[in-house]
Short mmCIF file of N, CA, C and O in Angstrom, two decimals:
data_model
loop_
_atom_site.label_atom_id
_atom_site.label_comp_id
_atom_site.label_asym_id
_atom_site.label_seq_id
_atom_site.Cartn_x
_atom_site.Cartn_y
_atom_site.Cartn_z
N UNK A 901 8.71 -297.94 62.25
CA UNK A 901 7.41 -298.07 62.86
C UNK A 901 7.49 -298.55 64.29
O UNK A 901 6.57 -298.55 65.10
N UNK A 902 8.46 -298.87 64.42
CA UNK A 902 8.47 -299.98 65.87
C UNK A 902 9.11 -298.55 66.76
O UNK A 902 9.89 -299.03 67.59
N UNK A 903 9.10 -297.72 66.85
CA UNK A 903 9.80 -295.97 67.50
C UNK A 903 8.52 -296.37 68.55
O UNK A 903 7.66 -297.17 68.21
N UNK A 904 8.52 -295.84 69.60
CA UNK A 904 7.67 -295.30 70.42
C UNK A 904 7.49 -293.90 70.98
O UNK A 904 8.43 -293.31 71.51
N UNK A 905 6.24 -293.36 70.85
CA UNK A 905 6.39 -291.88 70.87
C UNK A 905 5.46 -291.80 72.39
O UNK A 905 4.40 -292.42 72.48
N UNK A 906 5.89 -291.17 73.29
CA UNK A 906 5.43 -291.35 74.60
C UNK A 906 4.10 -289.99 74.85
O UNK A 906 3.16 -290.00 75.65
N UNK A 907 4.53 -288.80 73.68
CA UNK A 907 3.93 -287.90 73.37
C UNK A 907 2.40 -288.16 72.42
O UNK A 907 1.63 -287.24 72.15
N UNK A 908 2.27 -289.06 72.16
CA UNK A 908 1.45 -289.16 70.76
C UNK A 908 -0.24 -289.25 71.28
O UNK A 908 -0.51 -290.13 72.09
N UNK A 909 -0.99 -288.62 70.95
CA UNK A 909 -2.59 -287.93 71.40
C UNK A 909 -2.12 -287.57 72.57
O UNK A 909 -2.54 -288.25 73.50
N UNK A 910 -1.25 -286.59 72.89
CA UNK A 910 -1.28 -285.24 73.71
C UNK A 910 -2.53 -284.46 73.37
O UNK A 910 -3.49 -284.25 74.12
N UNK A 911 -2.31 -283.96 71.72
CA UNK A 911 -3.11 -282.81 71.30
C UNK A 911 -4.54 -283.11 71.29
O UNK A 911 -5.39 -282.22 71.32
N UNK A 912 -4.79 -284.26 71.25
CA UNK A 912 -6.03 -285.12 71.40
C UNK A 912 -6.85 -284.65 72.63
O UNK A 912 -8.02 -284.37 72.88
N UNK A 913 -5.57 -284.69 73.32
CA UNK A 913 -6.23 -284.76 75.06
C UNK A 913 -6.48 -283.06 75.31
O UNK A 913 -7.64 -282.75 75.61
N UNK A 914 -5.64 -282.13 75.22
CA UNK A 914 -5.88 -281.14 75.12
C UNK A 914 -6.89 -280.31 74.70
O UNK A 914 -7.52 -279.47 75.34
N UNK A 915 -7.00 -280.74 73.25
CA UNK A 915 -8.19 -280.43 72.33
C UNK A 915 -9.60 -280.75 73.07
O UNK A 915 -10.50 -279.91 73.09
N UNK A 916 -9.72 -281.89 73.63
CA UNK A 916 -10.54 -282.55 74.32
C UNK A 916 -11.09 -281.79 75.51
O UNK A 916 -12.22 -281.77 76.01
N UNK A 917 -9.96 -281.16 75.81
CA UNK A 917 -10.44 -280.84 77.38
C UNK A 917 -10.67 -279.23 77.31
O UNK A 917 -11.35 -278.57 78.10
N UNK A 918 -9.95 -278.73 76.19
CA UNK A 918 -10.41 -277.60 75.65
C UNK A 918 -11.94 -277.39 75.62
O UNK A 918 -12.61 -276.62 76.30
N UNK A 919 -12.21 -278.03 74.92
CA UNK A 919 -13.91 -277.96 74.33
C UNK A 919 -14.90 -278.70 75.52
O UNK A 919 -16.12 -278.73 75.44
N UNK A 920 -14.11 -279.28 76.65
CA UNK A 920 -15.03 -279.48 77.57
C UNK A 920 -15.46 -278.04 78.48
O UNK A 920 -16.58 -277.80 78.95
N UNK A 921 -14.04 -277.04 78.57
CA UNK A 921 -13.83 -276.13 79.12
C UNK A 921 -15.03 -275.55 78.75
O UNK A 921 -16.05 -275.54 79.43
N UNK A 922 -14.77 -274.77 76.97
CA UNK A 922 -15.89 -274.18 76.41
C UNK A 922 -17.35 -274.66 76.52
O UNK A 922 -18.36 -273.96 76.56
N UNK A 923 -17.27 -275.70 76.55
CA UNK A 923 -19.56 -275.97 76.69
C UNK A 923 -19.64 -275.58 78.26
O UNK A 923 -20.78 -275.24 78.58
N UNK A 924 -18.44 -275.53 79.63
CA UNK A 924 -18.89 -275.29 80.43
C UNK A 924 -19.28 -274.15 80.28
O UNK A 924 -20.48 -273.89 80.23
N UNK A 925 -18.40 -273.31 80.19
CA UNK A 925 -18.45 -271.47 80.00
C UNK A 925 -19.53 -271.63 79.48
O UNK A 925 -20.47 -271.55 80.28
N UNK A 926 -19.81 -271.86 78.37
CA UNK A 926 -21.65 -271.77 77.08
C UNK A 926 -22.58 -272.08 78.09
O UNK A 926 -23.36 -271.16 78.35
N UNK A 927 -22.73 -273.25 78.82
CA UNK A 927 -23.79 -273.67 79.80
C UNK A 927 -23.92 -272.59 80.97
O UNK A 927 -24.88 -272.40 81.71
N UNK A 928 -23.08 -272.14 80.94
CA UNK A 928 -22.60 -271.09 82.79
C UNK A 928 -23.41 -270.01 82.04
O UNK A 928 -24.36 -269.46 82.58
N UNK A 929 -22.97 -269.68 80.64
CA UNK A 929 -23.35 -268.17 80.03
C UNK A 929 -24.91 -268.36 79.57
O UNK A 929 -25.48 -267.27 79.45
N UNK A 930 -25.62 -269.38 79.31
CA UNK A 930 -26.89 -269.74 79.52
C UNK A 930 -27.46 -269.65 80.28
O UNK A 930 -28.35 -268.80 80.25
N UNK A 931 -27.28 -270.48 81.46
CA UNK A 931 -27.92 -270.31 82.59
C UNK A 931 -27.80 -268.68 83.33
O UNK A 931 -28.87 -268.24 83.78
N UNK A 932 -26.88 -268.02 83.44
CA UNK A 932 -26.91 -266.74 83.71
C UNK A 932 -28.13 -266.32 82.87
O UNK A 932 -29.22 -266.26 83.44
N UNK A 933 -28.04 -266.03 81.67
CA UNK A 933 -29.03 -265.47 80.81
C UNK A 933 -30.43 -265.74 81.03
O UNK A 933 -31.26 -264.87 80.78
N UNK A 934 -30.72 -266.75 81.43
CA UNK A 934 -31.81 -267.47 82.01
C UNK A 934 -32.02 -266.71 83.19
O UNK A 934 -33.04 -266.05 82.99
N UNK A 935 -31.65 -266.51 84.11
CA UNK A 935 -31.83 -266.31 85.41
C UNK A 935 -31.90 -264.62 85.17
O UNK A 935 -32.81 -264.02 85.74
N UNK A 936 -31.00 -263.90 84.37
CA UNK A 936 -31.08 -262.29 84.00
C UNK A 936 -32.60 -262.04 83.28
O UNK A 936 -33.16 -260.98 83.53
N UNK A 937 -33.30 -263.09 82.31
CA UNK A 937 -34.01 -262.81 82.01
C UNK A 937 -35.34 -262.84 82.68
O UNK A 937 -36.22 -262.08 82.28
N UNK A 938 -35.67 -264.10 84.19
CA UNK A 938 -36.30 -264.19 84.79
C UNK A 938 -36.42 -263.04 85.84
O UNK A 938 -37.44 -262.91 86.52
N UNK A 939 -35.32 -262.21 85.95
CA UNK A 939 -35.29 -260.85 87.07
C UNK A 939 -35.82 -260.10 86.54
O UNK A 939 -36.41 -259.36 87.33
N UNK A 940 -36.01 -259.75 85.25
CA UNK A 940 -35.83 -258.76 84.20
C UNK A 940 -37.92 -259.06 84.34
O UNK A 940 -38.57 -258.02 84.36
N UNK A 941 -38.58 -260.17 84.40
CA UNK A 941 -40.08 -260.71 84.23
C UNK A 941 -40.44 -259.86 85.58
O UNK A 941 -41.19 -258.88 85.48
N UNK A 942 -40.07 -260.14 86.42
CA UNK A 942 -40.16 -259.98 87.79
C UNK A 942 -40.14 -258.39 88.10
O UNK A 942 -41.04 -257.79 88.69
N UNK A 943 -38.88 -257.80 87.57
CA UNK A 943 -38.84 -256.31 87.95
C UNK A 943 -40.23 -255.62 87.16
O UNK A 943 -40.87 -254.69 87.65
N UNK A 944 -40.60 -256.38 85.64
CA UNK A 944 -41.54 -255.90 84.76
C UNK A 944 -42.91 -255.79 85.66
O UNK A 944 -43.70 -254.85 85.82
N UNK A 945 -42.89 -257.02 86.13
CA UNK A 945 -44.27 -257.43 86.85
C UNK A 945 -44.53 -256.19 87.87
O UNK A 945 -45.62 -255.64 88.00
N UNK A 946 -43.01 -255.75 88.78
CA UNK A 946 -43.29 -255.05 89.67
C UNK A 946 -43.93 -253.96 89.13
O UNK A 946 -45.03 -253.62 89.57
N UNK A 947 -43.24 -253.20 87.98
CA UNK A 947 -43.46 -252.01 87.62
C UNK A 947 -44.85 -251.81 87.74
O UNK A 947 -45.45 -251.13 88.58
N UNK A 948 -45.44 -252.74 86.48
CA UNK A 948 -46.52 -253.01 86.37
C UNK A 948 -47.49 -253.12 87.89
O UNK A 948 -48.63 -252.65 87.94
N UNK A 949 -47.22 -253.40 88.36
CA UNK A 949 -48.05 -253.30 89.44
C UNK A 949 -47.98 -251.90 90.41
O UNK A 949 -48.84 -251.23 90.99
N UNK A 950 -46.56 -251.81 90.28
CA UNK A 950 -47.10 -250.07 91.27
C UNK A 950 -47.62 -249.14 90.12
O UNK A 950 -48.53 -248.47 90.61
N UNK A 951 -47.49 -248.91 89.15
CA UNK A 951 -48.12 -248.55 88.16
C UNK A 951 -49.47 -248.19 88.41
O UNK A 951 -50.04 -247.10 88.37
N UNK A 952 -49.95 -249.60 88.74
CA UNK A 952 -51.70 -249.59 88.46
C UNK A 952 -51.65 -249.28 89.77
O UNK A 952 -52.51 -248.40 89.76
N UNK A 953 -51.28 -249.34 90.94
CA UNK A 953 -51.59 -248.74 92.57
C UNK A 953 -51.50 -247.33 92.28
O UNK A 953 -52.28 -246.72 93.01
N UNK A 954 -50.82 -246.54 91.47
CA UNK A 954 -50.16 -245.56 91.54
C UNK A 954 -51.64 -244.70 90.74
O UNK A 954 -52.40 -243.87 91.24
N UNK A 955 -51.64 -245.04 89.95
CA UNK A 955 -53.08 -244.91 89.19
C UNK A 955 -54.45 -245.02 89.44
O UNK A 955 -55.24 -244.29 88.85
N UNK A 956 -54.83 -245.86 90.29
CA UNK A 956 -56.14 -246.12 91.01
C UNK A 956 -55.89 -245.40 92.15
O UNK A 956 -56.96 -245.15 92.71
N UNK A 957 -54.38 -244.71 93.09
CA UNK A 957 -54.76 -243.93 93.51
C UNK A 957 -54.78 -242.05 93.68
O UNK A 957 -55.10 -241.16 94.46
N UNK A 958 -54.20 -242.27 92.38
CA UNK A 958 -54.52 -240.78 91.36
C UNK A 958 -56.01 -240.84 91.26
O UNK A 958 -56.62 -239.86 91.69
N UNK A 959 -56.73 -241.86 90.74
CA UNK A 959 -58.11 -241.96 90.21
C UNK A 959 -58.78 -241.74 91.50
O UNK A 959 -59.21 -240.59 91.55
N UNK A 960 -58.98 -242.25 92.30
CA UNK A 960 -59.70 -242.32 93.95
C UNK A 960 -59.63 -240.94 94.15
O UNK A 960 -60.59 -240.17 94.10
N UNK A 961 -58.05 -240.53 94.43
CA UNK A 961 -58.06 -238.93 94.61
C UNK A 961 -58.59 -237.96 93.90
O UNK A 961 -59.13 -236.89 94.19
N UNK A 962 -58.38 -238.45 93.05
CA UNK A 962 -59.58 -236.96 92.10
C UNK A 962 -60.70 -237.17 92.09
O UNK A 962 -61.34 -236.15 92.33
N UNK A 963 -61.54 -238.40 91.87
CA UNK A 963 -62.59 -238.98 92.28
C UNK A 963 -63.75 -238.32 93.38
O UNK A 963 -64.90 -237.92 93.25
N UNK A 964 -62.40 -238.47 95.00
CA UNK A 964 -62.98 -237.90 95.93
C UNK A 964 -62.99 -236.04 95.96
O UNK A 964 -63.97 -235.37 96.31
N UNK A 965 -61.54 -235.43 95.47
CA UNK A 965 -61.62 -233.99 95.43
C UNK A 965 -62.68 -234.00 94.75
O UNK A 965 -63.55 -233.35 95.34
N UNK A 966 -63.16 -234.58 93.42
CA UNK A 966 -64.50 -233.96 92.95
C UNK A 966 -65.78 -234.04 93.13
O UNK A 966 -66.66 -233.30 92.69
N UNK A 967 -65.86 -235.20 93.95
CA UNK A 967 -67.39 -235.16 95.23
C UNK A 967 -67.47 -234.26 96.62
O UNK A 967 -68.39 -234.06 97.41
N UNK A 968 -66.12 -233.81 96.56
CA UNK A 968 -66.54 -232.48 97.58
C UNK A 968 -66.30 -231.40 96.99
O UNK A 968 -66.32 -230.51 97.84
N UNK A 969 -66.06 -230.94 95.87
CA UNK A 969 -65.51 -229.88 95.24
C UNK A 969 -67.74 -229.88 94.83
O UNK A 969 -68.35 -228.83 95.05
N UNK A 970 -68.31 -230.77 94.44
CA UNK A 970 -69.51 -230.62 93.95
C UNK A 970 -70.63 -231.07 94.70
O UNK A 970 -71.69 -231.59 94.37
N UNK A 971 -70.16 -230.76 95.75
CA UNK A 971 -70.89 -230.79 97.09
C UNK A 971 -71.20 -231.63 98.08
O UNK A 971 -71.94 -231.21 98.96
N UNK A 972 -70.68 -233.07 98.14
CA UNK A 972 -70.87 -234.19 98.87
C UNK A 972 -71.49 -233.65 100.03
O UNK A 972 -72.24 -234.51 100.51
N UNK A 973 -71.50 -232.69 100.62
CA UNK A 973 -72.28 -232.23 101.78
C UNK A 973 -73.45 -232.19 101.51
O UNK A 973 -74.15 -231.89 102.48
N UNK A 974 -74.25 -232.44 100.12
CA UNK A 974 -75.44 -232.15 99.92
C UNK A 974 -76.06 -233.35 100.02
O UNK A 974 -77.10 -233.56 100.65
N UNK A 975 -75.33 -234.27 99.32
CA UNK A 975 -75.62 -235.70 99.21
C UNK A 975 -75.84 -236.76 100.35
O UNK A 975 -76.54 -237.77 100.23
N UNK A 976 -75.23 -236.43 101.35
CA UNK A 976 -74.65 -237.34 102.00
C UNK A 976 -76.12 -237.63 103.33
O UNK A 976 -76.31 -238.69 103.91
N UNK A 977 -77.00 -236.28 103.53
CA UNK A 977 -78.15 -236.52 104.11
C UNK A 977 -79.14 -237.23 103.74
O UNK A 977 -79.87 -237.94 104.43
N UNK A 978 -79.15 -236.96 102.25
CA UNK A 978 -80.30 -237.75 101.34
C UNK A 978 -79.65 -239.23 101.54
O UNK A 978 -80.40 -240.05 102.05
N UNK A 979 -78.41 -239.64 101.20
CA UNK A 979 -77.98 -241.30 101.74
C UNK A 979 -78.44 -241.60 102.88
O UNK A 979 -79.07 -242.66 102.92
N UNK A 980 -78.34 -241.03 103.83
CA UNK A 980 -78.63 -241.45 105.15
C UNK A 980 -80.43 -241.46 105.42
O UNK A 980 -80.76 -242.24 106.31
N UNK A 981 -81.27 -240.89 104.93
CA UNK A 981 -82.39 -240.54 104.79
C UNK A 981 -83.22 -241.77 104.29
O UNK A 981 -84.24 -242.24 104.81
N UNK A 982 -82.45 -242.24 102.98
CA UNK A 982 -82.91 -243.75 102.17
C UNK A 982 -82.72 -244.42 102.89
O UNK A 982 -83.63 -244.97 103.51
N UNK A 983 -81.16 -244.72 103.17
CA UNK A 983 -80.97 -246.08 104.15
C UNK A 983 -81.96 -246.35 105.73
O UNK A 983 -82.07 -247.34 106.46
N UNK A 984 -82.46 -245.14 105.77
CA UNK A 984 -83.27 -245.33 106.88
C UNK A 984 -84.54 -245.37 106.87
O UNK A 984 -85.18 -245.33 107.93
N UNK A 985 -85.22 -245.48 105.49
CA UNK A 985 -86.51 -245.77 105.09
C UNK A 985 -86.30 -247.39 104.85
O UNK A 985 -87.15 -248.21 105.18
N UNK A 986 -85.19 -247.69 104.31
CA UNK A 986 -85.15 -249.46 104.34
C UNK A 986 -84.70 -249.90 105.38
O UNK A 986 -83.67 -250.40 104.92
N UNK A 987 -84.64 -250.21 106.91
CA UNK A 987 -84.67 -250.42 107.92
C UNK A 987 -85.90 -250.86 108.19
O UNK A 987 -86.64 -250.25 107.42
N UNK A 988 -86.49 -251.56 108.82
CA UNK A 988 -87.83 -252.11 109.22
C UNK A 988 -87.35 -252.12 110.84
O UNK A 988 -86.80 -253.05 111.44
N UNK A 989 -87.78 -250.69 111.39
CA UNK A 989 -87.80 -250.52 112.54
C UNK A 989 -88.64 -251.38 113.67
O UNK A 989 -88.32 -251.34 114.86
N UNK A 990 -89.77 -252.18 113.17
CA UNK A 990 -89.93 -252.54 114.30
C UNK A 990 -89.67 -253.85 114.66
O UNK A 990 -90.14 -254.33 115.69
N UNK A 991 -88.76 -254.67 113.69
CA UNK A 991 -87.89 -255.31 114.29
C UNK A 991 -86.83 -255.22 115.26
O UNK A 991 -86.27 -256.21 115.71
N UNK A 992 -86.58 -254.15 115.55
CA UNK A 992 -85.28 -253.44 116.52
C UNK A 992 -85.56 -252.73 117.68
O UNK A 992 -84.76 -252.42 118.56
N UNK A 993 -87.05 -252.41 117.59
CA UNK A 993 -87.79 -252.18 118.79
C UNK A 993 -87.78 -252.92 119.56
O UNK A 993 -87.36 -254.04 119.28
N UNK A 994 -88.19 -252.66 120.75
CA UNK A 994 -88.41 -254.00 122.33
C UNK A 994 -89.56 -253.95 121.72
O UNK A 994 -90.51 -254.62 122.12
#
């Protein structure tokens, strides 16, 4: 018993520093995942948004081809005609 072993919890220490190694890697491979999944929100969001630009201006465009396809030239005197019955001209007079 009285031997001295100059070696003795080597494997201790090893083992030890092993598994410190591994939770780094686990924490590194987390946080990546974290950050892949927050790009991943972000690119979604984008989509989503040119999407709906992309769409409202499909909608506008056909919208407008079909107010001149159905005559907006007809319309557009009678607008101007109203708006100028609600004017109270002789406020704007000298």
């Amino acid at each position: 018993m009285g031997r001295c072993h100059p070696h003795r919890g080597f494997a201790l220490l090893v083992v030890l520093l092993l598994t410190l190694l591994m939770a780094g890697l686990a924490s590194a491979m987390l946080i990546t995942a974290q950050a892949d999944l927050q790009v991943a929100g972000y690119e979604r969001g984008a989509s989503l948004a040119r999407y709906a630009a992309e769409s409202g201006y499909t909608y506008a465009a056909s919208w407008i081809t079909g107010q001149i396809r159905s005559g907006i030239s007809d319309v557009l005197p009678r607008l101007a005609a109203d708006n100028l019955d609600c004017l109270d001209l002789q406020t704007h007079l000298p």
